Structures are given as structure tokens and as C-alpha cells.
């Protein structure tokens, strides 16, 4: 499972994942950008957003700012659990029991006959012009 349905920004997802997996780390913007393989500008923008929301703390480290996760952030345990579930789901493997041939399935379905009671009700329909070619076949009784 991917969190793209919940967190549309790929950079934000990766920054959150990074800090969830490395909760005790304190790193600068360039180090984080290098680790995540994103440009420093894009990474910095997301780090500042997450800091404004309270998810991250920052401190001055020479000329740069170092970011670390705020473990007392109200949603931190929820975000952490969400990433754990996604990681477990990615590691899970599924076994295929049976494979169906689509063309054979369509052939079987097309052989199913429509009861006459339904055919009569379709014929009494107020619609003069059928919506589709298949409906025209049913209304005219052609197979």
C-alpha cells in the first residue's frame, strides 16, 4: 500500500517516512535532501511546512538549520503506526490460487440466456431508440 491517496506530495511522504524511521536523528537540509535524493530547495520547503505544523523542531547549527522530529506531536504515534502498517503490507506476499482467462469468461457469460419475462418487459419499454447495440439486439430478439 502506498500513502499517495492520503499524502499527495511525494517529497512530504518521503520526509515523513525518513523521520518516522529515524526518529532520533538531527540533520541539516542538504543531508536530508541527499539521503532522500531530492533537491535541497524542495526538501527545505517541506521541512519548513512540517516545522510550522509542529511535526519537526529545528535548531541553528552553524550557518544551517538542523531538523529533528517532535515526538510529542499529537499525531506522531498515528503517523508512525500508519507507516508501520504500510511497511508490513509491502513485505507481505500473496499467493495466486487460480488464474482465469478473460476471453473464456466472456464466452461463458454471453451464452447465458435471458428469461422471457425480462425480454417482454424490455420490449414494453417506453424508449424507442436503444442506448447501445447490445440493447438493440435484446429488443429485436436477434442473437
Coordinates of C-alpha atoms in Angstrom, one line a residue:
X1 CA 0.0 0.0 0.0
X2 CA 1.2 3.5 -0.8
X3 CA 0.2 6.6 1.1
X4 CA -0.2 8.7 -2.1
X5 CA -4.0 8.7 -1.6
X6 CA -3.6 10.3 1.8
X7 CA -0.4 12.4 1.3
X8 CA -0.3 13.6 -2.3
X9 CA 3.2 15.2 -2.1
X10 CA 5.9 12.6 -2.8
X11 CA 8.5 14.8 -1.0
X12 CA 6.3 15.1 2.1
X13 CA 5.7 11.3 2.2
X14 CA 9.4 10.7 2.0
X15 CA 10.4 13.3 4.6
X16 CA 7.7 11.9 7.0
X17 CA 8.9 8.3 6.3
X18 CA 12.5 9.4 6.9
X19 CA 11.8 10.9 10.3
X20 CA 9.5 8.1 11.3
X21 CA 12.2 5.5 10.6
X22 CA 15.0 7.7 12.1
X23 CA 13.2 9.4 15.0
X24 CA 16.4 10.2 17.0
X25 CA 18.3 11.8 14.0
X26 CA 19.0 15.5 13.8
X27 CA 20.2 16.5 10.3
X28 CA 20.6 19.5 8.1
X29 CA 18.6 20.3 4.9
X30 CA 21.3 19.2 2.5
X31 CA 22.0 15.9 4.3
X32 CA 18.3 15.1 4.3
X33 CA 18.0 16.1 0.6
X34 CA 21.0 13.9 -0.3
X35 CA 19.5 11.0 1.7
X36 CA 16.1 11.3 0.1
X37 CA 17.5 12.1 -3.4
X38 CA 15.5 15.4 -3.8
X39 CA 16.7 18.9 -4.4
X40 CA 17.6 20.9 -1.3
X41 CA 15.0 23.6 -2.2
X42 CA 12.1 21.2 -2.4
X43 CA 13.2 19.4 0.7
X44 CA 13.7 22.7 2.6
X45 CA 10.1 23.8 1.7
X46 CA 8.6 20.6 3.1
X47 CA 10.8 20.7 6.2
X48 CA 9.6 24.2 6.9
X49 CA 6.0 23.2 6.4
X50 CA 6.3 20.3 8.8
X51 CA 8.1 22.5 11.3
X52 CA 5.2 25.0 11.1
X53 CA 2.7 22.3 11.8
X54 CA 4.7 21.2 14.8
X55 CA 5.9 17.8 13.5
X56 CA 9.6 18.9 13.4
X57 CA 11.9 21.1 15.6
X58 CA 14.8 23.0 14.1
X59 CA 17.9 24.4 15.7
X60 CA 20.7 26.6 14.4
X61 CA 23.8 24.6 13.5
X62 CA 26.5 27.0 12.2
X63 CA 25.0 28.5 9.1
X64 CA 22.4 25.8 8.6
X65 CA 19.4 24.6 10.4
X66 CA 19.2 21.1 11.8
X67 CA 15.8 19.3 11.9
X68 CA 14.6 16.6 14.3
X69 CA 11.2 15.1 14.9
X70 CA 8.9 16.3 17.7
X71 CA 7.9 13.0 19.3
X72 CA 5.3 14.8 21.4
X73 CA 3.5 15.9 18.3
X74 CA -0.2 14.8 18.8
X75 CA -0.3 12.8 15.5
X76 CA 3.2 11.4 15.7
X77 CA 2.1 7.9 17.1
X78 CA -0.6 7.8 14.4
X79 CA 1.8 8.6 11.6
X80 CA 4.3 6.2 12.9
X81 CA 1.7 3.4 13.1
X82 CA 0.5 4.2 9.6
X83 CA 4.0 3.8 8.1
X84 CA 4.4 0.6 10.1
X85 CA 1.2 -0.8 8.5
X86 CA 2.3 0.3 5.0
X87 CA 5.8 -1.3 5.5
X88 CA 4.2 -4.6 6.7
X89 CA 1.8 -4.5 3.8
X90 CA 4.7 -4.1 1.3
X91 CA 6.6 -7.0 2.8
X92 CA 3.5 -9.3 2.6
X93 CA 3.4 -11.6 -0.3
X94 CA 0.2 -13.0 -1.9
X95 CA -0.3 -16.4 -3.4
X96 CA -2.4 -16.7 -6.6
X97 CA -4.8 -19.6 -6.3
X98 CA -6.4 -19.6 -9.7
X99 CA -6.0 -17.6 -13.0
X100 CA -8.9 -17.1 -15.2
X101 CA -8.9 -16.5 -19.0
X102 CA -10.9 -13.3 -19.7
X103 CA -12.0 -14.5 -23.2
X104 CA -13.3 -17.8 -21.8
X105 CA -15.2 -15.9 -19.1
X106 CA -16.8 -13.6 -21.7
X107 CA -17.8 -16.6 -23.8
X108 CA -19.5 -18.3 -20.9
X109 CA -21.3 -15.1 -19.9
X110 CA -22.5 -14.4 -23.4
X111 CA -24.1 -18.0 -23.5
X112 CA -26.4 -17.2 -20.5
X113 CA -29.9 -16.9 -21.8
X114 CA -32.1 -14.0 -20.7
X115 CA -35.5 -15.1 -19.3
X116 CA -38.6 -14.4 -21.5
X117 CA -40.2 -12.3 -18.7
X118 CA -37.3 -9.9 -18.8
X119 CA -37.4 -9.8 -22.6
X120 CA -41.1 -8.9 -22.5
X121 CA -40.5 -6.1 -20.0
X122 CA -37.7 -4.8 -22.2
X123 CA -39.9 -4.9 -25.2
X124 CA -42.6 -2.8 -23.4
X125 CA -40.0 -0.1 -22.6
X126 CA -41.0 3.5 -23.4
X127 CA -37.7 4.1 -25.0
X128 CA -37.9 3.9 -28.8
X129 CA -34.2 4.2 -29.6
X130 CA -31.9 1.7 -27.8
X131 CA -29.0 3.0 -25.8
X132 CA -26.5 0.6 -27.2
X133 CA -26.0 -2.1 -29.9
X134 CA -26.4 -4.8 -27.3
X135 CA -29.7 -3.4 -26.1
X136 CA -30.9 -3.3 -29.7
X137 CA -30.1 -7.0 -30.1
X138 CA -32.1 -7.7 -27.0
X139 CA -35.1 -5.6 -28.0
X140 CA -35.2 -7.1 -31.5
X141 CA -34.5 -10.6 -30.3
X142 CA -31.5 -11.1 -32.6
X143 CA -28.6 -13.1 -31.2

